[in-house]
Amino acid sequence: MNELRLSPRLASIAERIRGACEGRERSAVLYDVGCDHAHVPIRLLKEGCVARAVLMDVAEGPLKKAEENLARFGMADAGNAVLIRSDGLLNCPLPDPDCCNVLLISGMGGALITSILLSASADRPEVLKSFDALVLEPQTEFHLVRRALRALGFVIADEDFVEDEGKYYPVILAKKREGDNSFSGEAEGLMLEAQDRFGPVLLRKKHPVLKRFLTERIGKTDAILRRIPKGETEDLPERQADRRSELVREREILDEAFSVFQGGTGHMKLRELIEKLEQLCPTSFALPWDNSGLQAGHSDKEVRRVMLALDVTSDVVEQAVREGADLILTHHPILFSPLKTVSDADFVGRRVELLIRNDIAAYAMHTNFDVLGMADAAADAVGMIDREVLEVTYEDDVSREGLGRVGHLPEHITLRELAQQVKEAFAVDSVRVYGDPEAWIVTCAILPGSGTDEADKALEAGADVLITGDVTHHRGIDAVEKGIALIDAGHFGVEKMFIPYMEDYFHRELPEIAVLRASQGEPYTVL
């Protein structure tokens, strides 16, 4: 039987529906308008979270696709799903009042969802009033949907905000109004606009993905404003003046929304931030050949926005300029070898020049993070237990620290099964496996980055496999001959965990600092 996996966006939709049906699963009926592939209803029917599903679409094609998927996942003859061609709720059967009835509208623009709701309120109010909950996922114009819900007498009971393949989606759970759903008393003015645009529940939750979204929007808005000539509005051409006024208003709304995330002043001196980072991962734990620490920047600089990346590439610096970052925090240093000159004659010099010209600082947490953060985080990702340091780089009477970890897996699995777990744990499309895929794995070593130099040490520690990156042809062959398998998940593939790790740190310890993610992926393309 095929396994049905949901994307982050669809998984969030399914979770909101589960919440709406909790305790009433046996009588729950899901009405899906614009059912498309019907993945969410199929998943919930298979789980038993809903008893029946009514799948509706205005076109025949999506209904045919839904029918094919019901058959594909073994539900064609279950009798618990019905397909209806319907424009919105026009042909929707009247829900049974004794059931838990949930309406799902997703994968559409906010204007279309709003039109469907308002049309149902006008033409079939008895149907709209029969739903116990609405789960809505607008892909644009979020504010129209929230305003329509308020006008129709629904309250936003819960809301999620999801990033999926570089795009952001709100997932709204609305219920019949039983009281006030204002953010804090009766909102008005800018805060009401902010709630409509970005969601009262999301703002109340201080949702971390929304914070990232707002940070990016603020940076992009500021970048556009910088391109419009400054001066009195009346001195600008009409089109530019109108655009500047729109952007200024947009910036005010964004600031109002972002204000709920501010736990402090919203900024700190670079030297103060560095003190915090070095409390987390002191540079004294970096290896002697490394160059962790401040790469460029003035210690008195005010830092409001930090961009996280694995490497300081030209693209990352240019993105930091566009989005108004004050500091680029990376895993890999931009400077390894001494520079004799800083000029555009050298690609590293061009990056440093661009940083200086735009007053953007750069700081690297390299082998000190490998030792004090990356090693255990990577071991956690594969479920390693009874672990020890693979290569000791620091030891005293209290602790032993170093690169990589070696330990046991919770259960014996094959090399093939572990490779699949590694793909999922580190969200990589593929891994390269050296060794017999059907060999049993009991003890595992992991060393993010380029770790094949430690294959012999891993073998001495009793490891059956070493998970690392940058495995070369001869290193792979030699390791297998010696008796240890290798899983190459890529240098970027494993070490990219630096970004969510540090993002979580900022959200937890330094919430006053806005955090941005660089648009950075594998540095190569597989054709």
Protein backbone atom coordinates (compact mmCIF):
# COMPACT_ATOMS: atom_id res chain seq x y z
CA MET A 1 0.00 0.00 0.00
CA ASN A 2 1.33 3.43 -0.90
CA GLU A 3 2.20 5.69 2.03
CA LEU A 4 0.58 9.12 1.93
CA ARG A 5 2.94 11.84 3.13
CA LEU A 6 1.74 15.39 3.59
CA SER A 7 3.76 18.53 2.92
CA PRO A 8 4.24 20.91 5.89
CA ARG A 9 1.33 23.03 4.61
CA LEU A 10 -1.06 20.07 4.27
CA ALA A 11 0.14 18.57 7.56
CA SER A 12 -0.79 21.81 9.34
CA ILE A 13 -4.24 21.76 7.70
CA ALA A 14 -4.76 18.17 8.84
CA GLU A 15 -3.69 19.07 12.39
CA ARG A 16 -6.25 21.89 12.59
CA ILE A 17 -9.00 19.48 11.40
CA ARG A 18 -7.96 16.89 13.99
CA GLY A 19 -8.29 19.57 16.66
CA ALA A 20 -11.76 20.54 15.44
CA CYS A 21 -12.94 16.90 15.50
CA GLU A 22 -11.27 15.80 18.72
CA GLY A 23 -13.63 13.64 20.80
CA ARG A 24 -16.21 13.45 17.98
CA GLU A 25 -14.25 11.53 15.36
CA ARG A 26 -16.95 8.90 14.83
CA SER A 27 -19.48 11.52 13.76
CA ALA A 28 -17.05 13.87 12.02
CA VAL A 29 -17.73 14.81 8.40
CA LEU A 30 -15.19 16.81 6.38
CA TYR A 31 -16.52 19.00 3.56
CA ASP A 32 -13.60 19.86 1.25
CA VAL A 33 -14.27 22.69 -1.23
CA GLY A 34 -11.71 22.68 -4.04
CA CYS A 35 -10.60 19.18 -3.10
CA ASP A 36 -7.90 18.92 -5.81
CA HIS A 37 -5.89 15.75 -5.02
CA ALA A 38 -7.83 15.03 -1.77
CA HIS A 39 -4.66 14.15 0.15
CA VAL A 40 -5.84 15.67 3.43
CA PRO A 41 -9.28 13.95 3.47
CA ILE A 42 -7.71 10.62 2.51
CA ARG A 43 -5.12 10.89 5.29
CA LEU A 44 -7.75 11.78 7.90
CA LEU A 45 -10.12 9.03 6.75
CA LYS A 46 -7.32 6.45 6.95
CA GLU A 47 -6.42 7.65 10.46
CA GLY A 48 -10.05 7.53 11.60
CA CYS A 49 -9.99 11.22 12.49
CA VAL A 50 -13.10 11.78 10.35
CA ALA A 51 -15.83 9.28 9.53
CA ARG A 52 -16.85 10.64 6.12
CA ALA A 53 -15.69 13.16 3.55
CA VAL A 54 -17.60 15.19 0.95
CA LEU A 55 -15.18 16.20 -1.81
CA MET A 56 -16.28 19.14 -3.97
CA ASP A 57 -14.80 21.04 -6.87
CA VAL A 58 -16.10 23.31 -9.61
CA ALA A 59 -14.17 21.38 -12.30
CA GLU A 60 -14.28 17.75 -13.34
CA GLY A 61 -10.47 17.35 -13.48
CA PRO A 62 -9.76 17.71 -9.75
CA LEU A 63 -12.65 15.39 -8.91
CA LYS A 64 -11.19 12.78 -11.28
CA LYS A 65 -7.79 13.17 -9.59
CA ALA A 66 -9.40 12.78 -6.16
CA GLU A 67 -11.16 9.63 -7.36
CA GLU A 68 -7.86 8.22 -8.65
CA ASN A 69 -6.16 8.94 -5.32
CA LEU A 70 -8.98 7.26 -3.38
CA ALA A 71 -8.32 4.15 -5.47
CA ARG A 72 -4.54 4.51 -5.18
CA PHE A 73 -4.68 4.53 -1.40
CA GLY A 74 -7.16 1.68 -1.15
CA MET A 75 -10.28 3.67 -0.32
CA ALA A 76 -12.32 3.46 -3.52
CA ASP A 77 -14.70 0.86 -2.08
CA ALA A 78 -14.79 2.13 1.52
CA GLY A 79 -17.99 4.07 0.92
CA ASN A 80 -16.99 6.92 3.20
CA ALA A 81 -16.18 9.53 0.53
CA VAL A 82 -18.54 11.18 -1.96
CA LEU A 83 -17.53 13.42 -4.88
CA ILE A 84 -19.76 16.34 -5.92
CA ARG A 85 -19.28 18.91 -8.65
CA SER A 86 -20.06 22.22 -6.99
CA ASP A 87 -19.22 25.89 -7.39
CA GLY A 88 -18.27 26.70 -3.81
CA LEU A 89 -21.07 25.50 -1.51
CA LEU A 90 -23.79 25.82 -4.14
CA ASN A 91 -24.41 22.05 -4.41
CA CYS A 92 -23.17 21.11 -0.96
CA PRO A 93 -25.60 18.77 0.88
CA LEU A 94 -27.05 20.15 4.10
CA PRO A 95 -24.85 18.93 6.98
CA ASP A 96 -26.45 16.69 9.61
CA PRO A 97 -26.74 18.73 12.85
CA ASP A 98 -25.96 15.60 14.90
CA CYS A 99 -22.51 15.32 13.27
CA CYS A 100 -19.31 17.25 13.76
CA ASN A 101 -19.20 19.14 10.46
CA VAL A 102 -15.94 20.76 9.33
CA LEU A 103 -15.55 22.87 6.20
CA LEU A 104 -12.12 22.95 4.51
CA ILE A 105 -11.22 25.52 1.86
CA SER A 106 -7.53 25.56 0.93
CA GLY A 107 -5.13 26.16 -1.91
CA MET A 108 -6.89 29.32 -3.13
CA GLY A 109 -6.40 33.06 -2.96
CA GLY A 110 -7.96 34.97 -0.10
CA ALA A 111 -10.34 36.82 -2.45
CA LEU A 112 -11.78 33.55 -3.79
CA ILE A 113 -12.19 32.02 -0.32
CA THR A 114 -13.91 35.20 0.83
CA SER A 115 -16.21 35.11 -2.20
CA ILE A 116 -17.18 31.49 -1.47
CA LEU A 117 -18.02 32.31 2.17
CA LEU A 118 -19.98 35.47 1.37
CA SER A 119 -21.89 33.76 -1.46
CA ALA A 120 -22.82 30.90 0.87
CA SER A 121 -23.95 33.39 3.52
CA ALA A 122 -26.22 35.08 0.98
CA ASP A 123 -27.48 32.09 -1.03
CA ARG A 124 -27.23 29.11 1.34
CA PRO A 125 -27.00 30.48 4.89
CA GLU A 126 -28.44 27.27 6.35
CA VAL A 127 -25.41 25.34 5.02
CA LEU A 128 -22.79 27.79 6.30
CA LYS A 129 -24.44 27.94 9.72
CA SER A 130 -24.33 24.12 9.98
CA PHE A 131 -20.56 23.92 10.15
CA ASP A 132 -19.02 23.52 13.60
CA ALA A 133 -15.64 24.67 12.33
CA LEU A 134 -13.99 26.15 9.26
CA VAL A 135 -10.40 25.37 8.30
CA LEU A 136 -9.16 27.93 5.78
CA GLU A 137 -5.78 28.23 4.09
CA PRO A 138 -5.61 31.37 1.92
CA GLN A 139 -2.50 31.66 -0.23
CA THR A 140 -2.84 35.43 -0.81
CA GLU A 141 -4.77 38.37 0.66
CA PHE A 142 -4.99 36.83 4.13
CA HIS A 143 -6.66 39.96 5.53
CA LEU A 144 -9.77 39.51 3.38
CA VAL A 145 -10.46 36.10 4.92
CA ARG A 146 -10.01 37.28 8.49
CA ARG A 147 -12.30 40.27 7.89
CA ALA A 148 -14.93 38.03 6.30
CA LEU A 149 -14.85 35.67 9.28
CA ARG A 150 -15.38 38.57 11.66
CA ALA A 151 -18.29 39.89 9.55
CA LEU A 152 -19.90 36.44 9.35
CA GLY A 153 -19.79 35.87 13.11
CA PHE A 154 -16.88 33.42 13.33
CA VAL A 155 -13.99 33.57 15.77
CA ILE A 156 -10.43 32.47 14.98
CA ALA A 157 -9.93 29.71 17.52
CA ASP A 158 -6.47 28.66 16.37
CA GLU A 159 -4.04 29.52 13.61
CA ASP A 160 -0.73 28.21 12.35
CA PHE A 161 1.79 29.83 10.02
CA VAL A 162 3.82 27.51 7.84
CA GLU A 163 6.80 27.89 5.56
CA ASP A 164 6.68 25.35 2.74
CA GLU A 165 9.17 25.42 -0.15
CA GLY A 166 10.05 29.04 0.46
CA LYS A 167 6.45 30.32 0.67
CA TYR A 168 4.37 31.21 3.72
CA TYR A 169 0.82 30.05 4.44
CA PRO A 170 -1.61 30.79 7.30
CA VAL A 171 -3.85 27.90 8.35
CA ILE A 172 -6.92 29.21 10.18
CA LEU A 173 -9.32 27.27 12.41
CA ALA A 174 -12.50 29.30 12.88
CA LYS A 175 -15.56 28.48 14.97
CA LYS A 176 -18.92 30.09 15.62
CA ARG A 177 -18.51 33.19 17.72
CA GLU A 178 -19.20 32.71 21.40
CA GLY A 179 -17.39 35.78 22.68
CA ASP A 180 -14.77 38.37 21.86
CA ASN A 181 -11.87 37.34 19.64
CA SER A 182 -9.93 40.57 19.85
CA PHE A 183 -6.19 40.41 20.42
CA SER A 184 -6.25 42.44 23.59
CA GLY A 185 -9.54 44.10 24.28
CA GLU A 186 -11.01 45.91 21.28
CA ALA A 187 -8.26 46.48 18.75
CA GLU A 188 -8.41 49.51 16.54
CA GLY A 189 -6.30 51.54 14.16
CA LEU A 190 -2.94 50.08 13.21
CA MET A 191 -3.26 47.07 15.53
CA LEU A 192 -6.60 46.08 13.96
CA GLU A 193 -4.99 46.27 10.53
CA ALA A 194 -2.04 44.25 11.82
CA GLN A 195 -4.40 41.60 13.21
CA ASP A 196 -6.28 41.36 9.93
CA ARG A 197 -3.07 41.11 7.97
CA PHE A 198 -1.11 38.79 10.24
CA GLY A 199 -3.65 37.10 12.51
CA PRO A 200 -4.64 37.90 16.11
CA VAL A 201 -3.87 34.37 17.28
CA LEU A 202 -0.49 34.29 15.53
CA LEU A 203 0.43 37.61 17.13
CA ARG A 204 -0.75 36.43 20.53
CA LYS A 205 1.32 33.24 20.15
CA LYS A 206 4.32 35.25 18.97
CA HIS A 207 4.60 32.60 16.28
CA PRO A 208 8.29 32.18 15.32
CA VAL A 209 7.56 31.62 11.61
CA LEU A 210 5.44 34.78 11.52
CA LYS A 211 8.33 36.64 13.13
CA ARG A 212 10.61 35.43 10.36
CA PHE A 213 8.03 36.43 7.74
CA LEU A 214 7.64 39.92 9.24
CA THR A 215 11.40 40.34 9.44
CA GLU A 216 11.75 39.51 5.76
CA ARG A 217 8.89 41.82 4.81
CA ILE A 218 10.40 44.68 6.80
CA GLY A 219 13.75 44.18 5.08
CA LYS A 220 12.18 44.06 1.61
CA THR A 221 10.00 47.11 2.30
CA ASP A 222 13.02 49.08 3.52
CA ALA A 223 14.99 48.03 0.44
CA ILE A 224 12.26 49.33 -1.88
CA LEU A 225 11.93 52.55 0.11
CA ARG A 226 15.66 53.16 -0.25
CA ARG A 227 15.29 53.06 -4.03
CA ILE A 228 12.63 55.80 -4.05
CA PRO A 229 14.21 59.28 -3.85
CA LYS A 230 13.90 60.93 -0.48
CA GLY A 231 12.39 64.35 -0.03
CA GLU A 232 8.98 65.87 0.42
CA THR A 233 6.20 63.79 -1.09
CA GLU A 234 4.91 66.76 -3.09
CA ASP A 235 8.31 67.08 -4.79
CA LEU A 236 8.14 63.54 -6.20
CA PRO A 237 6.38 62.41 -9.39
CA GLU A 238 2.80 61.34 -8.57
CA ARG A 239 3.43 57.65 -9.11
CA GLN A 240 6.53 57.63 -6.89
CA ALA A 241 4.79 59.71 -4.23
CA ASP A 242 1.85 57.28 -4.12
CA ARG A 243 4.19 54.31 -3.93
CA ARG A 244 6.22 55.89 -1.12
CA SER A 245 3.03 56.64 0.85
CA GLU A 246 1.88 53.01 0.43
CA LEU A 247 5.24 51.70 1.60
CA VAL A 248 5.40 54.05 4.58
CA ARG A 249 1.93 52.85 5.64
CA GLU A 250 3.00 49.25 5.08
CA ARG A 251 6.07 49.81 7.24
CA GLU A 252 3.91 51.25 10.04
CA ILE A 253 1.65 48.18 10.00
CA LEU A 254 4.65 45.84 9.95
CA ASP A 255 6.20 47.70 12.90
CA GLU A 256 2.92 47.46 14.82
CA ALA A 257 2.76 43.72 14.23
CA PHE A 258 6.42 43.19 15.01
CA SER A 259 6.11 45.14 18.25
CA VAL A 260 4.45 42.13 19.93
CA PHE A 261 7.67 40.15 19.46
CA GLN A 262 9.85 42.75 21.10
CA GLY A 263 10.94 41.52 24.50
CA GLY A 264 13.46 44.30 25.00
CA THR A 265 15.00 47.22 23.15
CA GLY A 266 15.03 45.44 19.81
CA HIS A 267 18.78 45.88 19.39
CA MET A 268 22.09 45.43 21.15
CA LYS A 269 25.74 46.32 20.61
CA LEU A 270 27.69 43.86 18.48
CA ARG A 271 30.16 43.28 21.31
CA GLU A 272 27.25 42.39 23.65
CA LEU A 273 25.89 39.94 21.11
CA ILE A 274 29.34 38.39 20.67
CA GLU A 275 29.57 37.91 24.43
CA LYS A 276 26.29 35.97 24.31
CA LEU A 277 27.47 33.83 21.38
CA GLU A 278 30.76 33.07 23.09
CA GLN A 279 28.94 32.01 26.24
CA LEU A 280 27.15 29.48 24.05
CA CYS A 281 30.27 28.36 22.14
CA PRO A 282 33.51 29.92 23.44
CA THR A 283 36.10 30.44 20.70
CA SER A 284 38.65 28.82 23.02
CA PHE A 285 37.13 25.48 21.95
CA ALA A 286 37.92 26.17 18.28
CA LEU A 287 40.73 24.13 16.73
CA PRO A 288 44.14 25.86 16.41
CA TRP A 289 43.97 26.16 12.60
CA ASP A 290 40.48 27.68 12.64
CA ASN A 291 39.41 31.32 12.39
CA SER A 292 36.15 31.39 14.34
CA GLY A 293 34.94 34.71 15.72
CA LEU A 294 34.44 38.22 14.36
CA GLN A 295 35.41 38.43 10.70
CA ALA A 296 34.39 42.03 9.97
CA GLY A 297 32.56 44.82 11.74
CA HIS A 298 32.77 47.42 14.50
CA SER A 299 32.15 46.19 18.04
CA ASP A 300 30.02 49.26 18.86
CA LYS A 301 27.67 48.65 15.96
CA GLU A 302 23.96 48.32 16.83
CA VAL A 303 22.54 44.97 15.77
CA ARG A 304 18.81 44.62 15.13
CA ARG A 305 18.68 41.98 12.40
CA VAL A 306 20.87 38.89 12.08
CA MET A 307 21.04 36.79 8.91
CA LEU A 308 21.93 33.12 9.38
CA ALA A 309 23.82 31.23 6.69
CA LEU A 310 26.32 28.41 6.33
CA ASP A 311 28.75 30.45 4.19
CA VAL A 312 29.35 34.13 3.45
CA THR A 313 28.89 34.02 -0.32
CA SER A 314 28.35 37.04 -2.55
CA ASP A 315 24.69 36.08 -2.90
CA VAL A 316 24.30 35.96 0.89
CA VAL A 317 25.90 39.39 1.32
CA GLU A 318 23.67 40.87 -1.39
CA GLN A 319 20.58 39.35 0.27
CA ALA A 320 21.70 40.77 3.62
CA VAL A 321 21.96 44.21 2.00
CA ARG A 322 18.48 43.89 0.47
CA GLU A 323 16.86 42.73 3.72
CA GLY A 324 18.59 45.17 6.04
CA ALA A 325 20.70 42.72 8.06
CA ASP A 326 23.23 44.18 10.48
CA LEU A 327 25.16 40.95 11.03
CA ILE A 328 25.73 37.79 9.00
CA LEU A 329 26.24 34.87 11.38
CA THR A 330 27.71 31.83 9.64
CA HIS A 331 29.18 28.46 10.42
CA HIS A 332 32.11 28.77 8.02
CA PRO A 333 34.45 31.78 8.30
CA ILE A 334 34.78 34.10 5.32
CA LEU A 335 38.49 34.54 6.19
CA PHE A 336 40.74 31.50 6.53
CA SER A 337 43.96 32.82 5.03
CA PRO A 338 45.38 36.31 5.66
CA LEU A 339 44.38 38.92 3.08
CA LYS A 340 47.14 41.14 1.71
CA THR A 341 44.63 43.53 0.13
CA VAL A 342 40.88 44.15 0.21
CA SER A 343 39.84 45.01 -3.33
CA ASP A 344 37.56 43.89 -6.14
CA ALA A 345 40.47 42.02 -7.72
CA ASP A 346 39.80 39.04 -5.44
CA PHE A 347 36.46 37.29 -4.81
CA VAL A 348 36.98 37.21 -1.02
CA GLY A 349 38.07 40.85 -1.10
CA ARG A 350 34.91 41.75 -3.04
CA ARG A 351 32.75 40.16 -0.34
CA VAL A 352 34.63 41.92 2.47
CA GLU A 353 34.42 45.22 0.60
CA LEU A 354 30.66 44.77 0.16
CA LEU A 355 30.27 44.04 3.88
CA ILE A 356 32.25 47.13 4.88
CA ARG A 357 30.54 49.39 2.35
CA ASN A 358 27.09 48.39 3.68
CA ASP A 359 28.11 48.36 7.38
CA ILE A 360 27.30 44.67 7.80
CA ALA A 361 29.30 42.70 10.34
CA ALA A 362 30.29 39.03 9.88
CA TYR A 363 30.84 36.48 12.64
CA ALA A 364 31.66 32.76 12.32
CA MET A 365 31.01 29.90 14.73
CA HIS A 366 33.02 27.11 13.14
CA THR A 367 34.90 24.37 14.99
CA ASN A 368 33.86 25.75 18.38
CA PHE A 369 30.26 25.07 17.27
CA ASP A 370 31.30 21.70 15.79
CA VAL A 371 32.57 20.72 19.24
CA LEU A 372 29.90 22.25 21.50
CA GLY A 373 26.77 22.23 19.31
CA MET A 374 26.91 20.35 16.03
CA ALA A 375 28.20 17.02 17.34
CA ASP A 376 25.39 16.34 19.80
CA ALA A 377 22.73 17.87 17.54
CA ALA A 378 23.75 15.52 14.72
CA ALA A 379 23.78 12.53 17.08
CA ASP A 380 20.32 13.52 18.33
CA ALA A 381 19.07 13.66 14.75
CA VAL A 382 19.86 9.98 14.15
CA GLY A 383 18.68 8.90 17.62
CA MET A 384 22.13 7.91 18.92
CA ILE A 385 22.29 6.67 22.53
CA ASP A 386 25.17 5.79 24.90
CA ARG A 387 27.33 8.21 22.94
CA GLU A 388 30.93 9.31 23.41
CA VAL A 389 33.17 11.90 21.77
CA LEU A 390 34.72 10.54 18.57
CA GLU A 391 37.80 12.81 18.38
CA VAL A 392 38.70 14.45 21.70
CA THR A 393 39.98 18.02 21.27
CA TYR A 394 39.63 19.21 24.89
CA GLU A 395 39.77 17.36 28.20
CA ASP A 396 39.95 18.32 31.86
CA ASP A 397 38.89 16.82 35.18
CA VAL A 398 35.24 17.61 34.46
CA SER A 399 34.58 17.03 30.78
CA ARG A 400 35.80 15.67 27.46
CA GLU A 401 34.81 17.64 24.36
CA GLY A 402 35.54 17.15 20.72
CA LEU A 403 34.41 16.50 17.18
CA GLY A 404 31.78 13.92 16.26
CA ARG A 405 30.05 11.28 18.33
CA VAL A 406 30.02 7.48 18.41
CA GLY A 407 27.31 5.40 20.07
CA HIS A 408 24.55 2.87 19.66
CA LEU A 409 21.35 3.11 17.70
CA PRO A 410 18.10 2.40 19.57
CA GLU A 411 17.62 -0.79 17.53
CA HIS A 412 19.55 -2.88 15.04
CA ILE A 413 18.78 -1.80 11.51
CA THR A 414 20.32 -2.33 8.09
CA LEU A 415 22.65 0.13 6.44
CA ARG A 416 19.92 0.78 3.86
CA GLU A 417 17.38 1.62 6.59
CA LEU A 418 19.86 3.90 8.37
CA ALA A 419 20.59 5.69 5.10
CA GLN A 420 16.87 6.38 4.68
CA GLN A 421 16.70 7.69 8.25
CA VAL A 422 19.66 9.98 7.54
CA LYS A 423 17.91 11.35 4.43
CA GLU A 424 14.82 12.15 6.49
CA ALA A 425 16.68 13.45 9.56
CA PHE A 426 18.76 15.94 7.58
CA ALA A 427 16.18 16.63 4.84
CA VAL A 428 18.47 15.72 1.94
CA ASP A 429 17.32 14.32 -1.38
CA SER A 430 19.94 11.60 -1.54
CA VAL A 431 22.91 10.09 0.25
CA ARG A 432 25.85 8.05 -1.05
CA VAL A 433 26.36 4.72 0.72
CA TYR A 434 29.67 2.84 0.76
CA GLY A 435 29.24 -0.73 1.98
CA ASP A 436 26.68 -3.53 1.83
CA PRO A 437 23.20 -1.91 2.10
CA GLU A 438 21.86 -5.04 3.84
CA ALA A 439 24.58 -5.15 6.52
CA TRP A 440 23.33 -4.79 10.10
CA ILE A 441 24.27 -1.65 11.99
CA VAL A 442 24.64 -1.67 15.77
CA THR A 443 27.17 1.08 16.50
CA CYS A 444 27.21 4.35 14.59
CA ALA A 445 29.59 7.30 14.36
CA ILE A 446 28.72 10.72 12.98
CA LEU A 447 31.02 13.62 12.09
CA PRO A 448 29.39 16.48 10.15
CA GLY A 449 31.43 18.20 7.45
CA SER A 450 34.49 16.45 6.02
CA GLY A 451 35.00 13.57 8.41
CA THR A 452 36.63 10.72 6.50
CA ASP A 453 39.97 11.46 8.19
CA GLU A 454 38.38 9.98 11.31
CA ALA A 455 37.13 6.76 9.69
CA ASP A 456 39.94 4.76 11.32
CA LYS A 457 39.14 6.30 14.71
CA ALA A 458 35.47 5.42 14.25
CA LEU A 459 36.45 1.84 13.37
CA GLU A 460 38.66 1.61 16.46
CA ALA A 461 35.69 2.79 18.55
CA GLY A 462 33.65 -0.14 17.23
CA ALA A 463 31.49 1.75 14.75
CA ASP A 464 29.89 -0.17 11.91
CA VAL A 465 29.27 3.02 9.94
CA LEU A 466 30.44 6.64 9.83
CA ILE A 467 27.97 9.32 8.72
CA THR A 468 29.79 12.33 7.29
CA GLY A 469 30.26 14.34 4.09
CA ASP A 470 32.77 14.96 1.29
CA VAL A 471 33.67 11.27 0.88
CA THR A 472 36.16 10.85 -1.97
CA HIS A 473 36.38 7.83 -4.26
CA HIS A 474 39.45 6.24 -2.71
CA ARG A 475 38.49 7.08 0.89
CA GLY A 476 35.17 5.30 0.33
CA ILE A 477 36.79 2.20 -1.13
CA ASP A 478 39.45 2.05 1.57
CA ALA A 479 36.95 2.41 4.41
CA VAL A 480 34.86 -0.51 3.18
CA GLU A 481 37.99 -2.66 2.76
CA LYS A 482 38.94 -1.90 6.36
CA GLY A 483 35.49 -2.92 7.61
CA ILE A 484 33.50 0.28 8.14
CA ALA A 485 30.65 1.56 5.99
CA LEU A 486 30.22 5.23 5.10
CA ILE A 487 27.11 7.32 4.53
CA ASP A 488 27.87 10.57 2.72
CA ALA A 489 25.02 13.01 3.38
CA GLY A 490 26.98 15.95 1.99
CA HIS A 491 28.93 18.72 3.68
CA PHE A 492 26.06 21.20 3.36
CA GLY A 493 23.46 18.46 3.92
CA VAL A 494 24.39 17.79 7.54
CA GLU A 495 25.93 21.10 8.58
CA LYS A 496 22.92 23.17 7.48
CA MET A 497 21.46 22.25 10.89
CA PHE A 498 23.50 25.21 12.15
CA ILE A 499 20.79 27.53 10.84
CA PRO A 500 17.71 26.14 12.71
CA TYR A 501 19.90 25.50 15.76
CA MET A 502 20.92 29.14 16.00
CA GLU A 503 17.48 30.36 15.01
CA ASP A 504 16.04 28.49 17.99
CA TYR A 505 18.76 29.97 20.19
CA PHE A 506 17.88 33.54 19.18
CA HIS A 507 14.14 32.97 19.63
CA ARG A 508 14.75 31.52 23.08
CA GLU A 509 17.59 33.68 24.44
CA LEU A 510 17.55 36.88 22.35
CA PRO A 511 13.96 37.40 21.20
CA GLU A 512 14.57 41.12 20.76
CA ILE A 513 16.83 40.39 17.76
CA ALA A 514 15.13 39.75 14.43
CA VAL A 515 16.42 36.65 12.65
CA LEU A 516 16.54 36.11 8.89
CA ARG A 517 17.52 33.03 6.92
CA ALA A 518 19.74 33.30 3.87
CA SER A 519 18.41 31.70 0.69
CA GLN A 520 21.17 29.13 0.50
CA GLY A 521 21.14 25.54 -0.69
CA GLU A 522 23.53 22.87 -1.93
CA PRO A 523 26.33 24.60 -3.87
CA TYR A 524 25.98 22.15 -6.77
CA THR A 525 23.25 20.86 -9.07
CA VAL A 526 22.67 17.16 -9.84
CA LEU A 527 21.59 16.73 -13.47
